[in-house]
PDB file of C-alpha atoms in Angstrom:
ATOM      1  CA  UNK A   1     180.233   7.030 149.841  1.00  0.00           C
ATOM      2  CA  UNK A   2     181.468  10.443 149.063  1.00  0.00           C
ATOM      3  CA  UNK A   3     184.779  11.315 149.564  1.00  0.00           C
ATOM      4  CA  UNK A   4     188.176  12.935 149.082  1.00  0.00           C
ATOM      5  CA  UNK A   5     190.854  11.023 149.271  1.00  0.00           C
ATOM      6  CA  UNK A   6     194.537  12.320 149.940  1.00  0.00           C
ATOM      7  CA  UNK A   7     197.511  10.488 150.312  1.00  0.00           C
ATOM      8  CA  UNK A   8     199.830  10.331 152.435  1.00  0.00           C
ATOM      9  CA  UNK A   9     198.653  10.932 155.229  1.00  0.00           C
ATOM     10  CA  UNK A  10     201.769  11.680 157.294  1.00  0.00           C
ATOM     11  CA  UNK A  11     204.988  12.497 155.288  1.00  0.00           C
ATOM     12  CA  UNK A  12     208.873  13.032 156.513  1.00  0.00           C
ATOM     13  CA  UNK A  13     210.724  14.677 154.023  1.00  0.00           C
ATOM     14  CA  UNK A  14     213.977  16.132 153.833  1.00  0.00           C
ATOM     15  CA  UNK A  15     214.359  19.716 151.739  1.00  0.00           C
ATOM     16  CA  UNK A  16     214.787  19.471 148.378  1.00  0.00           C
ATOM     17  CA  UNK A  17     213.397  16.537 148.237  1.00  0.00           C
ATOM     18  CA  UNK A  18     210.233  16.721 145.446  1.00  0.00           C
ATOM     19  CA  UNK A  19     207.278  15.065 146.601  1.00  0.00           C
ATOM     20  CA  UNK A  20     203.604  14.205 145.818  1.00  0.00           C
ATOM     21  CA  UNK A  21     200.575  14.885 147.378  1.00  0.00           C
ATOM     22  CA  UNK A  22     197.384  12.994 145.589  1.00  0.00           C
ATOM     23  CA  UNK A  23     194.075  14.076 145.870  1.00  0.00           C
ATOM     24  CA  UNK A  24     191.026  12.328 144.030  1.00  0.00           C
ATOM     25  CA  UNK A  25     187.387  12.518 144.401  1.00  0.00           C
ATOM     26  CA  UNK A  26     184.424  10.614 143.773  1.00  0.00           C
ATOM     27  CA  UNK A  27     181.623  13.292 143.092  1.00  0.00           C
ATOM     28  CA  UNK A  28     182.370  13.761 140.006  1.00  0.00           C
ATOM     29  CA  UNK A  29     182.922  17.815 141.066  1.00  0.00           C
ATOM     30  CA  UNK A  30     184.193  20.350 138.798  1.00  0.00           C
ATOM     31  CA  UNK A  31     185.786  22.642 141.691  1.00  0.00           C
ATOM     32  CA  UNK A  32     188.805  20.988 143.156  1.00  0.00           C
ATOM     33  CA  UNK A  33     191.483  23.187 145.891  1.00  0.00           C
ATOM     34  CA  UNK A  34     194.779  22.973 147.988  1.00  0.00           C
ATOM     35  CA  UNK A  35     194.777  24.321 151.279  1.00  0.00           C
ATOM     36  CA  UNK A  36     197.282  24.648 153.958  1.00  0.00           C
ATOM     37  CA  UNK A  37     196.783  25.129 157.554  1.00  0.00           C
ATOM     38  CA  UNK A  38     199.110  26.841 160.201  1.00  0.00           C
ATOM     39  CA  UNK A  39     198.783  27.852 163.890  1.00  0.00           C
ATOM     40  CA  UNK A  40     197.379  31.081 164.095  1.00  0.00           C
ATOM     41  CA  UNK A  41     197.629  31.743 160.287  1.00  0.00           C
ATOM     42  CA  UNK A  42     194.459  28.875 159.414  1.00  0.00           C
ATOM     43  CA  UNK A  43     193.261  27.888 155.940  1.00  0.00           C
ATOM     44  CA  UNK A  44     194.721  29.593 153.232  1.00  0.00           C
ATOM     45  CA  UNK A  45     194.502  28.407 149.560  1.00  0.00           C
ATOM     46  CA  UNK A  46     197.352  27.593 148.008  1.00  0.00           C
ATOM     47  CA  UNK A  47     195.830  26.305 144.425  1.00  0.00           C
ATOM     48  CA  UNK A  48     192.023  26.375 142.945  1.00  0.00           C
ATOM     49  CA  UNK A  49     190.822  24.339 139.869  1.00  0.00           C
ATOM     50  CA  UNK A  50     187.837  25.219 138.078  1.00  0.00           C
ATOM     51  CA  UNK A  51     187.672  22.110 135.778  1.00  0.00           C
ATOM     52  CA  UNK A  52     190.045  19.841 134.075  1.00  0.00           C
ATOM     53  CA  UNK A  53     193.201  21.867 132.540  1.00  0.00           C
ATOM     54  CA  UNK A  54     191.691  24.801 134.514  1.00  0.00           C
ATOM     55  CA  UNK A  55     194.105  25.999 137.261  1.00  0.00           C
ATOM     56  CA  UNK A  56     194.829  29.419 139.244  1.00  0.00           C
ATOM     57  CA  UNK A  57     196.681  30.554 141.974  1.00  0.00           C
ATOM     58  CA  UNK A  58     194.909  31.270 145.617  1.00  0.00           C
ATOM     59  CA  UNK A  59     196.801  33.273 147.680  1.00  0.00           C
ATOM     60  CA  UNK A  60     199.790  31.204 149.016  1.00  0.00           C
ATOM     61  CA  UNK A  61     201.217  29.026 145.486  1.00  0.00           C
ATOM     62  CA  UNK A  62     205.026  30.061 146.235  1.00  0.00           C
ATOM     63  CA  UNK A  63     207.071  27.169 146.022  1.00  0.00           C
ATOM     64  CA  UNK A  64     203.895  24.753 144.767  1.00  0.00           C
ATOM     65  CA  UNK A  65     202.102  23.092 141.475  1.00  0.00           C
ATOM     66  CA  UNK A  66     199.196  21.534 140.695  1.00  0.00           C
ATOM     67  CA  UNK A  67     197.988  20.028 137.698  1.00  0.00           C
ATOM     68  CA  UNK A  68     193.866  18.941 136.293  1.00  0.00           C
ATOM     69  CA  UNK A  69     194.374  16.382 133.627  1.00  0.00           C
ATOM     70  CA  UNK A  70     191.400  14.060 135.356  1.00  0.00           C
ATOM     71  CA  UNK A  71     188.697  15.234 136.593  1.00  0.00           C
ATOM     72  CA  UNK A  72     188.963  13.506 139.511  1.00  0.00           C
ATOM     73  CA  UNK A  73     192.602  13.903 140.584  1.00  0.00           C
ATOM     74  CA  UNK A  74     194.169  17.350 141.308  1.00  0.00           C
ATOM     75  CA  UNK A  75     197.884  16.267 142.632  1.00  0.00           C
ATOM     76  CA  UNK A  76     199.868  18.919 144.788  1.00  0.00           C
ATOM     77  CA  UNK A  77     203.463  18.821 143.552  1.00  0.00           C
ATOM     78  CA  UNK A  78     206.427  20.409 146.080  1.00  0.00           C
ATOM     79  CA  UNK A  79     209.265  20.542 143.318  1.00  0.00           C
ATOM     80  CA  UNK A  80     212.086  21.624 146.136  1.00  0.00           C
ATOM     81  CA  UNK A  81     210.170  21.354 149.419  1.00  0.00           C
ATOM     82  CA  UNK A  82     211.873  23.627 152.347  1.00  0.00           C
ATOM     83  CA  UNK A  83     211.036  23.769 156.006  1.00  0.00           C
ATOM     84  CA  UNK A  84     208.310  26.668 155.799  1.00  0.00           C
ATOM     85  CA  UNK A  85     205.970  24.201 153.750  1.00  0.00           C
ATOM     86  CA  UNK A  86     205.874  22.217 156.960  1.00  0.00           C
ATOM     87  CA  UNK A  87     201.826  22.026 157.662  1.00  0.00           C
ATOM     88  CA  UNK A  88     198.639  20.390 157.456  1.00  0.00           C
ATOM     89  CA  UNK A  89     197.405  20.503 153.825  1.00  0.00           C
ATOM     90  CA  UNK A  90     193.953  19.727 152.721  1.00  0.00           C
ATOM     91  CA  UNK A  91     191.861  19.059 149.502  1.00  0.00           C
ATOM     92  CA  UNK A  92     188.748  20.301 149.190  1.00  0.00           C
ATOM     93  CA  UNK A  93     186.278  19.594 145.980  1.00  0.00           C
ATOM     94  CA  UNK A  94     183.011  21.111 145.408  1.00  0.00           C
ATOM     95  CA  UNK A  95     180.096  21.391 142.868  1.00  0.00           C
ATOM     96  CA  UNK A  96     179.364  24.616 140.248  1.00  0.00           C
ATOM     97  CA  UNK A  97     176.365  24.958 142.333  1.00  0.00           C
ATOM     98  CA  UNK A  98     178.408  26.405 144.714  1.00  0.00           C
ATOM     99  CA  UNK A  99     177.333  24.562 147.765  1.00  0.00           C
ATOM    100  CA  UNK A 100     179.908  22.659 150.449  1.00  0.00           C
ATOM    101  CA  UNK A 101     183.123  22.153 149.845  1.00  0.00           C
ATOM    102  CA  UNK A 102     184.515  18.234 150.838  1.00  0.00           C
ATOM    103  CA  UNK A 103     187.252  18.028 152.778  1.00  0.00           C
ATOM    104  CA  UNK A 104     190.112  15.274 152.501  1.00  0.00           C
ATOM    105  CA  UNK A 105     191.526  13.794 155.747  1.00  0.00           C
ATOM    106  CA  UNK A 106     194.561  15.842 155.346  1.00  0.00           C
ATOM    107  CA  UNK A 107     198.412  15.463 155.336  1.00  0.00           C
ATOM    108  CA  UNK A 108     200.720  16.330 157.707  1.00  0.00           C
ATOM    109  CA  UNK A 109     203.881  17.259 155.894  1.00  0.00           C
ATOM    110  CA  UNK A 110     207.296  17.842 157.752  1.00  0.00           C
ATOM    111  CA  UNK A 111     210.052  19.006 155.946  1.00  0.00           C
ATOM    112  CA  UNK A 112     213.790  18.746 157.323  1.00  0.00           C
TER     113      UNK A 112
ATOM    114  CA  UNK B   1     192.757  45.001 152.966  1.00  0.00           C
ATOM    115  CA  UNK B   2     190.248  41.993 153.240  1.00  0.00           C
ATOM    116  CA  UNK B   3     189.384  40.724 156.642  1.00  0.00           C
ATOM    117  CA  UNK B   4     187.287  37.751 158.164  1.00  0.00           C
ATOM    118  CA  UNK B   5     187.462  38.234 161.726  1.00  0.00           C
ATOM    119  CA  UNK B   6     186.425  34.948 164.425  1.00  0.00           C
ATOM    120  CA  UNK B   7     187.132  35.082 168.019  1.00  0.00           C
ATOM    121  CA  UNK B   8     190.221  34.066 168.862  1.00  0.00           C
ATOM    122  CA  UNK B   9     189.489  33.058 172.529  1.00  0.00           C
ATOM    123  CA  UNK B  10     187.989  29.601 173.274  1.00  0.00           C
ATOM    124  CA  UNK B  11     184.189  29.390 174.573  1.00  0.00           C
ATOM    125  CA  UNK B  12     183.716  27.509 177.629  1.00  0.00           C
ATOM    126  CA  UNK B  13     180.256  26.940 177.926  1.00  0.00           C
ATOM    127  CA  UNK B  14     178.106  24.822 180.019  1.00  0.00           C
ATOM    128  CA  UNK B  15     175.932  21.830 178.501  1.00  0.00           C
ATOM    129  CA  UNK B  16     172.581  22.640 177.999  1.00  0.00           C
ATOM    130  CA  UNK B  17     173.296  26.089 177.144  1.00  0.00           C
ATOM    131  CA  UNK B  18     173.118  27.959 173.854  1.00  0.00           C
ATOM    132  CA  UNK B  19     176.751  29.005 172.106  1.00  0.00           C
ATOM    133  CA  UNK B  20     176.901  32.134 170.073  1.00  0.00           C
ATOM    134  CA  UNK B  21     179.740  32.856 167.524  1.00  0.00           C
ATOM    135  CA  UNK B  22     180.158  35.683 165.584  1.00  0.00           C
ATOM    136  CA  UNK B  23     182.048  36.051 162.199  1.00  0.00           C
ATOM    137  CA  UNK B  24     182.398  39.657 160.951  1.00  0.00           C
ATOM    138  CA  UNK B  25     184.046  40.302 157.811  1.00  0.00           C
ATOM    139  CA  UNK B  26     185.202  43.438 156.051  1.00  0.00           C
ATOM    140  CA  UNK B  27     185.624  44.732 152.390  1.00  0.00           C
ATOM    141  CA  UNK B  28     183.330  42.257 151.152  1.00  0.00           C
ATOM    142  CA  UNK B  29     180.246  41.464 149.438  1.00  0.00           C
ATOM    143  CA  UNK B  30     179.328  37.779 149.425  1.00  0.00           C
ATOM    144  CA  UNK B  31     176.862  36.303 147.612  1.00  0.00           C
ATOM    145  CA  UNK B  32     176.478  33.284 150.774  1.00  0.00           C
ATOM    146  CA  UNK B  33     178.222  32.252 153.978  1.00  0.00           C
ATOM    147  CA  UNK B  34     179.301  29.381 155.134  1.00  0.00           C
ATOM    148  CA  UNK B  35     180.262  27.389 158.820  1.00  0.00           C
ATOM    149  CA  UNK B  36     182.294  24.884 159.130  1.00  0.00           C
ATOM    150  CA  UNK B  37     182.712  22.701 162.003  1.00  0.00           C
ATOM    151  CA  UNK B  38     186.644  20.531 162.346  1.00  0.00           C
ATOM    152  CA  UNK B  39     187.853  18.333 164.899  1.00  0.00           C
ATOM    153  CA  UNK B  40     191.847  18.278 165.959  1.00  0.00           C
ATOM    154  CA  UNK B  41     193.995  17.113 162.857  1.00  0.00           C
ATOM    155  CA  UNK B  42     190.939  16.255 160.402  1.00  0.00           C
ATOM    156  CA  UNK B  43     189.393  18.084 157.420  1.00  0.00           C
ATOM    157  CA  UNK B  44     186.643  20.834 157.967  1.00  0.00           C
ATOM    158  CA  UNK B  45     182.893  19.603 157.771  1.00  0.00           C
ATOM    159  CA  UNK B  46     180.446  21.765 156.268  1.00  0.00           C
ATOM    160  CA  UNK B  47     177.433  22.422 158.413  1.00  0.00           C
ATOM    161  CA  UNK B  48     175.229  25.171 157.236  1.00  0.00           C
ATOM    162  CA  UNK B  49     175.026  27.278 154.129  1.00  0.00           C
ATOM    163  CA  UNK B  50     173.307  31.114 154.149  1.00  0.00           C
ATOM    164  CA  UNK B  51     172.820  33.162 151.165  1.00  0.00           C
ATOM    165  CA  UNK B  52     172.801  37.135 151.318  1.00  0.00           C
ATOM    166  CA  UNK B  53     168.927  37.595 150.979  1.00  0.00           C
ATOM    167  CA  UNK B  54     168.169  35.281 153.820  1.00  0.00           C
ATOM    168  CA  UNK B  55     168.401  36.726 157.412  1.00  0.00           C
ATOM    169  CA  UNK B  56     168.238  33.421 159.205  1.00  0.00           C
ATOM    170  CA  UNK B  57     168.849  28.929 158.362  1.00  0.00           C
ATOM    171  CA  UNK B  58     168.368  26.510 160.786  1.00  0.00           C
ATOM    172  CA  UNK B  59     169.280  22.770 161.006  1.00  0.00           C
ATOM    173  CA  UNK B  60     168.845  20.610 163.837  1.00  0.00           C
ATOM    174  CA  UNK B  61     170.361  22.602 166.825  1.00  0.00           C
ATOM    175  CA  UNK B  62     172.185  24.836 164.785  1.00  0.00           C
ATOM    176  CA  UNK B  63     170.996  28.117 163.896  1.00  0.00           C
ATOM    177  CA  UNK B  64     172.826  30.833 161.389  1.00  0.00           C
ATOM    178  CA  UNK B  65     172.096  34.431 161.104  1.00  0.00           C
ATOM    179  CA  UNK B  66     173.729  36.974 158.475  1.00  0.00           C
ATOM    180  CA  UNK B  67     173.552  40.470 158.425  1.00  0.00           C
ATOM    181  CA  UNK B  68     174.934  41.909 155.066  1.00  0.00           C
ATOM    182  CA  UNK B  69     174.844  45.519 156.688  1.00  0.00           C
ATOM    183  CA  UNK B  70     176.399  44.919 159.901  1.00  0.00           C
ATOM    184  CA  UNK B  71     179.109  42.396 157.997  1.00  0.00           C
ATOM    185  CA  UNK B  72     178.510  40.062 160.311  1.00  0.00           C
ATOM    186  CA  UNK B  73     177.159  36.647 160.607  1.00  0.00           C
ATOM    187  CA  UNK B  74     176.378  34.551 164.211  1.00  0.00           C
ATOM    188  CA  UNK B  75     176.315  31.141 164.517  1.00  0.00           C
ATOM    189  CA  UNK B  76     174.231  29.529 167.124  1.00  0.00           C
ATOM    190  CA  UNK B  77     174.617  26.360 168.664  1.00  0.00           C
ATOM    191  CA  UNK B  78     171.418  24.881 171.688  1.00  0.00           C
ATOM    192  CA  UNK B  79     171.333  22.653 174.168  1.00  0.00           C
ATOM    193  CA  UNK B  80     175.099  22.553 173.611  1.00  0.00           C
ATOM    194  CA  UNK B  81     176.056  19.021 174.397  1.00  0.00           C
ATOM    195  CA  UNK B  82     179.976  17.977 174.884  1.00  0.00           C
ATOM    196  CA  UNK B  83     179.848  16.219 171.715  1.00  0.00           C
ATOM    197  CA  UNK B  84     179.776  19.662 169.946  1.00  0.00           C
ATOM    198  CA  UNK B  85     183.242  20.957 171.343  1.00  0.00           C
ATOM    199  CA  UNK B  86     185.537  21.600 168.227  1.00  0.00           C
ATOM    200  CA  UNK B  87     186.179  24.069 166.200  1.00  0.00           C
ATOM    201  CA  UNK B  88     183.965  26.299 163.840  1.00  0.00           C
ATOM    202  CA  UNK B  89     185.099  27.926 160.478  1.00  0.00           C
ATOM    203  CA  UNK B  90     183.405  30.785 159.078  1.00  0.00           C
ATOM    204  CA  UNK B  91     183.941  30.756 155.139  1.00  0.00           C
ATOM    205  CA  UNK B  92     182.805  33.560 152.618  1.00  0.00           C
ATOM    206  CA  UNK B  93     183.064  33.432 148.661  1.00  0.00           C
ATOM    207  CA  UNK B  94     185.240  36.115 147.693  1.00  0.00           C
ATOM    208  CA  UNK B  95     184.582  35.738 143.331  1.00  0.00           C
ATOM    209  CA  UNK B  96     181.710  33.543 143.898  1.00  0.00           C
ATOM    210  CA  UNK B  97     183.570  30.720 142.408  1.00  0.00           C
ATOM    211  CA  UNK B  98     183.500  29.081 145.660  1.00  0.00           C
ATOM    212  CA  UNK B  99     187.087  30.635 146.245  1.00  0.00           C
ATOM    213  CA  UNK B 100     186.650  30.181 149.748  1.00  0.00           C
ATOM    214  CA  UNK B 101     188.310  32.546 152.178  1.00  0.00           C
ATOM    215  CA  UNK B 102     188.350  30.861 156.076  1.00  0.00           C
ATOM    216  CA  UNK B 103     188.428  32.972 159.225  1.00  0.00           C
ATOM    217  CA  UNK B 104     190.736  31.026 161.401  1.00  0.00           C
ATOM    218  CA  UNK B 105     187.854  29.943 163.713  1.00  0.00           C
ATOM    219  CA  UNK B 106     186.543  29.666 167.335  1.00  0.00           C
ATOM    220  CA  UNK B 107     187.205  27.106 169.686  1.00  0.00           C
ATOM    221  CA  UNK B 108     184.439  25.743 171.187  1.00  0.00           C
ATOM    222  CA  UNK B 109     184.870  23.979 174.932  1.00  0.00           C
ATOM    223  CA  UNK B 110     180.777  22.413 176.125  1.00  0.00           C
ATOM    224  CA  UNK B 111     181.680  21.418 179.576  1.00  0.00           C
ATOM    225  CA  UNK B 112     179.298  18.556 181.433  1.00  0.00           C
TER     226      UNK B 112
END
């Protein structure tokens, strides 16, 4: 079955605290993406990958990092979380053809 | 600056009947559009894809127009059925790397 797969889920974490977010995908897609998603504010990217060792900023990367060194993984990496990174956070992958973007199941990060 | 613009207000509509949403964006050329459809605390589903030289796509009960002159796109959903209430993401390609830009989407409420 296709799928992105993030990890956690749910995560309590207090600030400062660096953390993990894992993302892999089994499509064998070139085009991997954070996102975060806020009341009123919805999805904005925070990272974009175009292929492995390819990475780029999207329009919210304060405060995150990513890294490409599989195809299939593209980890989210909160070095010295704080309480405004407290949101819903999805992975998205897609093919160069440009068609849908996969969606993970998300995780819900709160920071303390 | 770059805008994609979705209701805001929820659409309380009756079952059986047809719901219309509109996306209009500014400042932008895209090469396609896409809708999204996402459920409370999951990932975004992609539903239908529509590229800049067609005027109209269709799948199942869901029906996408885009107007490159007006900016504007309109999502149609018929014989609305409850199972359809969620929430619908408009998405445009701003480099056509499939950087995807979201409008913050419009709730949709079928009533029995």
């Amino acid at each position: 079955e296709a799928q992105v797969t993030q990890n956690p889920r749910y995560l309590i974490t207090v600030t400062g605290k660096k953390l993990t977010v894992t993302c892999s995908q089994n499509m064998n897609h070139e085009y991997m993406s954070w996102y975060r998603q806020d009341p009123g504010l919805g999805l904005r990217q925070i990272y974009y990958s175009m292929n492995v060792e390819v990475t780029d900023k999207g329009d919210v990367p304060e405060g995150y990092k990513v890294s490409r060194k599989e195809k299939r993984n593209f980890p989210l990496i909160l070095e010295s979380p704080s309480p405004n990174q407290t949101s819903l956070y999805f992975c998205a992958s897609t093919d160069m053809m440009n068609t849908e973007a996969f969606f993970g199941q998300g995780t819900r990060l709160t920071v303390v | 600056s770059q805008k994609i613009e979705q209701n805001s207000e929820a659409l309380n509509i009756q079952e059986g009947k047809t719901a219309t949403l509109t996306c209009n964006y500014t400042n932008y050329s895209p090469a396609y559009l896409q809708w999204y459809r996402q459920d409370p605390g999951r990932g975004p589903v992609f539903l239908l894809l529509i590229r800049e030289n067609e005027k109209e796509k269709r799948k199942e009960r869901l029906k996408v127009t885009f107007d490159t002159t007006l900016k504007q796109s309109l999502f149609h959903i018929t014989a609305s059925q409850p199972a359809d209430s969620a929430t619908y993401l408009c998405a445009l390609d701003l480099y056509g790397n499939n950087r995807l830009a979201f409008g913050k989407g419009n709730q949709v409420v079928v009533i029995p």
